């Protein structure tokens, strides 16, 4: 069965650079979530989309933005990267308020 | 206020024993969902089991079962016959519907690190 696909799996950026993370949800899933997980931390909610419309924002810095496209894939854009942005970034998708499945994550390292 | 509480930061369990991971939640919404995820050292977040607030029976998936006590607002994960491969971080999460348009968010607990001892 198709799972949530995230790319890239690993990303190394320098401070003040920009990064774009991509997420391809499970086909026919109507909700996409983005989470940030720092080392030793629980996942923190960033932003979600329902049917391509932004539905909620969590603790997402103004330097970050996200969108969901007509084909339902989503992108998380991060600008002016800081060392503290180094984390594992997860995308998850779900359908009709049931199980939510996560991608394998993108490990971002800012140096 | 903490929405999801996992009071066991770490647990050590002998192989083949059953283990219960605690999770309590707080919500005033009548419609919600509860999840358990496993995160091994490789970092991926693996879905284990789901319980909807209106589901009449406790969810089960193979060796995993969810002990859902709605009145007590608890959703403990039970792993039967633990295996070495069960060693991982386990997160309890809750989904709340946050608008009439079906918008939702998942909130995670702080996790329990489970170590299975041979």
CSV table of C-alpha atoms in Angstrom, one decimal:
chain,number,residue,atom,x,y,z
A,1,UNK,CA,0.0,0.0,0.0
A,2,UNK,CA,1.2,3.5,-0.7
A,3,UNK,CA,2.5,5.5,2.2
A,4,UNK,CA,3.3,9.1,2.9
A,5,UNK,CA,6.4,10.1,0.9
A,6,UNK,CA,8.7,12.8,2.1
A,7,UNK,CA,11.7,14.3,0.3
A,8,UNK,CA,14.4,14.7,0.8
A,9,UNK,CA,15.2,12.3,3.6
A,10,UNK,CA,18.2,14.3,4.8
A,11,UNK,CA,19.1,17.9,4.2
A,12,UNK,CA,22.1,20.0,5.3
A,13,UNK,CA,21.9,23.8,5.0
A,14,UNK,CA,23.9,26.7,6.2
A,15,UNK,CA,22.5,29.4,8.4
A,16,UNK,CA,20.4,32.0,6.6
A,17,UNK,CA,19.8,29.7,3.7
A,18,UNK,CA,16.4,28.5,2.5
A,19,UNK,CA,15.0,24.9,2.6
A,20,UNK,CA,12.0,23.3,0.9
A,21,UNK,CA,10.5,20.1,2.2
A,22,UNK,CA,8.1,18.1,0.2
A,23,UNK,CA,5.3,15.7,1.2
A,24,UNK,CA,3.2,13.5,-0.9
A,25,UNK,CA,0.2,12.2,1.1
A,26,UNK,CA,-1.5,8.8,0.7
A,27,UNK,CA,-3.9,9.0,-2.3
A,28,UNK,CA,-7.4,10.2,-1.4
A,29,UNK,CA,-6.3,11.5,2.0
A,30,UNK,CA,-7.9,14.8,2.7
A,31,UNK,CA,-5.8,16.2,5.6
A,32,UNK,CA,-2.1,16.9,5.7
A,33,UNK,CA,-0.2,17.8,8.9
A,34,UNK,CA,3.4,19.1,9.3
A,35,UNK,CA,5.3,18.5,12.6
A,36,UNK,CA,8.7,19.4,13.9
A,37,UNK,CA,10.6,17.1,16.3
A,38,UNK,CA,13.7,18.4,18.0
A,39,UNK,CA,16.2,16.0,19.5
A,40,UNK,CA,14.7,14.2,22.5
A,41,UNK,CA,11.4,16.1,22.0
A,42,UNK,CA,7.9,15.1,21.2
A,43,UNK,CA,6.6,16.2,17.8
A,44,UNK,CA,5.3,19.8,17.7
A,45,UNK,CA,2.5,20.7,15.4
A,46,UNK,CA,3.4,23.3,12.8
A,47,UNK,CA,0.5,23.6,10.3
A,48,UNK,CA,-2.3,21.5,8.7
A,49,UNK,CA,-4.3,21.5,5.5
A,50,UNK,CA,-7.8,20.2,4.9
A,51,UNK,CA,-8.7,19.8,1.2
A,52,UNK,CA,-5.9,22.1,0.2
A,53,UNK,CA,-7.0,24.9,2.6
A,54,UNK,CA,-4.9,25.8,5.5
A,55,UNK,CA,-6.8,24.7,8.6
A,56,UNK,CA,-4.7,25.4,11.6
A,57,UNK,CA,-1.3,26.8,12.6
A,58,UNK,CA,0.7,25.8,15.6
A,59,UNK,CA,4.0,27.1,16.8
A,60,UNK,CA,5.3,27.8,13.3
A,61,UNK,CA,7.8,30.7,12.9
A,62,UNK,CA,7.0,33.5,10.5
A,63,UNK,CA,10.1,32.4,8.6
A,64,UNK,CA,8.2,29.2,7.7
A,65,UNK,CA,5.4,28.9,5.2
A,66,UNK,CA,3.5,26.0,3.7
A,67,UNK,CA,1.0,25.3,1.0
A,68,UNK,CA,-0.9,22.4,-0.5
A,69,UNK,CA,-1.1,22.1,-4.2
A,70,UNK,CA,-3.9,20.9,-6.6
A,71,UNK,CA,-2.4,17.4,-6.7
A,72,UNK,CA,-2.5,17.4,-2.8
A,73,UNK,CA,1.2,17.4,-2.3
A,74,UNK,CA,2.4,19.9,0.3
A,75,UNK,CA,5.6,21.9,0.7
A,76,UNK,CA,7.1,23.4,3.8
A,77,UNK,CA,9.3,26.4,3.0
A,78,UNK,CA,11.8,27.6,5.6
A,79,UNK,CA,13.8,30.8,5.1
A,80,UNK,CA,16.6,32.4,7.1
A,81,UNK,CA,17.5,29.1,8.6
A,82,UNK,CA,18.8,29.1,12.2
A,83,UNK,CA,20.8,26.5,14.1
A,84,UNK,CA,17.7,25.8,16.2
A,85,UNK,CA,15.7,24.8,13.1
A,86,UNK,CA,17.7,21.5,13.0
A,87,UNK,CA,15.2,18.8,13.6
A,88,UNK,CA,13.2,16.0,12.1
A,89,UNK,CA,10.3,17.3,10.1
A,90,UNK,CA,7.3,15.0,9.6
A,91,UNK,CA,4.4,15.1,7.3
A,92,UNK,CA,1.3,13.0,8.1
A,93,UNK,CA,-1.9,12.4,6.2
A,94,UNK,CA,-5.4,11.1,7.1
A,95,UNK,CA,-8.8,10.6,5.6
A,96,UNK,CA,-12.2,11.2,7.2
A,97,UNK,CA,-11.0,11.6,10.7
A,98,UNK,CA,-9.5,8.2,11.1
A,99,UNK,CA,-6.0,6.9,11.2
A,100,UNK,CA,-3.2,9.4,10.5
A,101,UNK,CA,0.0,8.0,8.9
A,102,UNK,CA,3.4,9.6,9.0
A,103,UNK,CA,6.1,9.8,6.4
A,104,UNK,CA,9.6,8.8,7.2
A,105,UNK,CA,10.6,12.4,8.0
A,106,UNK,CA,13.2,14.8,6.7
A,107,UNK,CA,16.2,15.3,8.9
A,108,UNK,CA,17.3,18.9,8.5
A,109,UNK,CA,20.7,19.9,9.8
A,110,UNK,CA,21.6,23.6,9.9
A,111,UNK,CA,25.3,24.3,10.2
B,1,UNK,CA,-3.0,22.8,30.0
B,2,UNK,CA,-1.4,19.5,28.9
B,3,UNK,CA,-3.8,17.8,26.5
B,4,UNK,CA,-2.0,14.4,26.5
B,5,UNK,CA,-0.1,13.1,29.5
B,6,UNK,CA,2.3,10.2,29.5
B,7,UNK,CA,3.6,9.8,33.0
B,8,UNK,CA,6.2,7.1,32.3
B,9,UNK,CA,9.3,8.7,30.8
B,10,UNK,CA,11.0,5.2,30.6
B,11,UNK,CA,10.1,1.6,31.2
B,12,UNK,CA,12.2,-1.6,31.3
B,13,UNK,CA,10.3,-4.9,30.6
B,14,UNK,CA,11.5,-8.5,30.4
B,15,UNK,CA,11.1,-10.1,27.0
B,16,UNK,CA,7.9,-12.0,26.5
B,17,UNK,CA,6.1,-10.1,29.3
B,18,UNK,CA,3.1,-7.9,28.7
B,19,UNK,CA,3.5,-4.1,29.1
B,20,UNK,CA,1.1,-1.3,29.6
B,21,UNK,CA,2.0,2.2,28.6
B,22,UNK,CA,-0.2,4.9,30.2
B,23,UNK,CA,-1.9,7.8,28.5
B,24,UNK,CA,-4.4,10.2,29.8
B,25,UNK,CA,-6.0,13.0,27.8
B,26,UNK,CA,-8.0,16.1,28.3
B,27,UNK,CA,-10.7,17.4,26.0
B,28,UNK,CA,-14.2,18.8,26.1
B,29,UNK,CA,-14.9,17.9,22.5
B,30,UNK,CA,-17.3,14.9,22.3
B,31,UNK,CA,-15.6,13.8,19.0
B,32,UNK,CA,-11.9,13.0,19.1
B,33,UNK,CA,-9.5,10.2,18.2
B,34,UNK,CA,-6.6,8.7,20.1
B,35,UNK,CA,-3.5,7.2,18.5
B,36,UNK,CA,-0.4,5.4,19.5
B,37,UNK,CA,2.8,5.7,17.5
B,38,UNK,CA,6.1,3.8,17.8
B,39,UNK,CA,9.4,5.7,17.0
B,40,UNK,CA,12.4,3.5,16.9
B,41,UNK,CA,15.9,4.9,16.9
B,42,UNK,CA,15.8,5.2,13.1
B,43,UNK,CA,13.4,8.1,13.7
B,44,UNK,CA,10.4,7.1,11.6
B,45,UNK,CA,6.9,7.4,13.2
B,46,UNK,CA,5.0,4.1,12.9
B,47,UNK,CA,1.3,4.1,13.4
B,48,UNK,CA,0.2,1.3,15.8
B,49,UNK,CA,-3.4,1.7,16.8
B,50,UNK,CA,-6.4,4.1,16.7
B,51,UNK,CA,-9.4,4.5,18.9
B,52,UNK,CA,-12.3,6.8,18.0
B,53,UNK,CA,-14.2,8.4,20.8
B,54,UNK,CA,-17.5,6.8,19.6
B,55,UNK,CA,-16.0,3.4,19.1
B,56,UNK,CA,-17.8,0.9,21.3
B,57,UNK,CA,-15.1,-1.7,21.5
B,58,UNK,CA,-11.4,-1.3,22.5
B,59,UNK,CA,-9.2,-1.3,19.4
B,60,UNK,CA,-6.8,-4.2,18.8
B,61,UNK,CA,-4.1,-4.7,16.2
B,62,UNK,CA,-2.2,-7.9,16.6
B,63,UNK,CA,-0.1,-7.7,19.8
B,64,UNK,CA,-1.3,-4.2,20.4
B,65,UNK,CA,-4.5,-3.3,22.2
B,66,UNK,CA,-5.9,0.0,23.5
B,67,UNK,CA,-7.5,0.0,26.9
B,68,UNK,CA,-9.9,2.8,26.4
B,69,UNK,CA,-11.7,4.1,29.5
B,70,UNK,CA,-13.6,7.1,28.4
B,71,UNK,CA,-15.0,8.2,31.7
B,72,UNK,CA,-11.4,8.3,33.2
B,73,UNK,CA,-10.1,9.8,30.0
B,74,UNK,CA,-7.4,7.2,29.6
B,75,UNK,CA,-6.1,5.3,26.6
B,76,UNK,CA,-3.4,2.9,27.7
B,77,UNK,CA,-1.5,0.9,25.2
B,78,UNK,CA,-1.1,-2.8,26.0
B,79,UNK,CA,1.6,-4.8,24.2
B,80,UNK,CA,1.3,-8.5,24.8
B,81,UNK,CA,4.3,-10.9,24.7
B,82,UNK,CA,6.9,-8.2,24.2
B,83,UNK,CA,9.8,-8.6,21.8
B,84,UNK,CA,13.3,-7.1,21.6
B,85,UNK,CA,12.1,-5.2,18.5
B,86,UNK,CA,9.5,-3.4,20.6
B,87,UNK,CA,12.3,-1.3,22.2
B,88,UNK,CA,11.5,2.3,21.0
B,89,UNK,CA,9.9,5.5,22.0
B,90,UNK,CA,6.1,5.4,22.2
B,91,UNK,CA,3.9,8.4,21.7
B,92,UNK,CA,0.2,8.8,22.5
B,93,UNK,CA,-1.6,11.4,20.5
B,94,UNK,CA,-5.0,12.9,20.3
B,95,UNK,CA,-6.9,14.4,17.3
B,96,UNK,CA,-9.4,17.1,18.0
B,97,UNK,CA,-11.7,18.6,15.5
B,98,UNK,CA,-11.1,22.3,15.6
B,99,UNK,CA,-13.7,23.7,13.3
B,100,UNK,CA,-17.0,22.9,11.6
B,101,UNK,CA,-15.1,22.4,8.3
B,102,UNK,CA,-13.4,19.3,9.5
B,103,UNK,CA,-10.1,20.9,10.4
B,104,UNK,CA,-8.2,18.9,12.8
B,105,UNK,CA,-4.9,18.8,14.7
B,106,UNK,CA,-2.9,16.1,16.4
B,107,UNK,CA,-1.4,16.7,19.8
B,108,UNK,CA,1.3,14.5,21.1
B,109,UNK,CA,2.3,13.4,24.6
B,110,UNK,CA,6.0,13.6,25.7
B,111,UNK,CA,6.5,9.9,25.0
B,112,UNK,CA,7.6,6.8,26.9
B,113,UNK,CA,10.9,5.1,26.1
B,114,UNK,CA,10.4,1.3,26.3
B,115,UNK,CA,13.4,-1.0,26.6
B,116,UNK,CA,12.9,-4.7,26.4
B,117,UNK,CA,15.4,-6.7,28.3
B,118,UNK,CA,16.4,-10.2,27.0
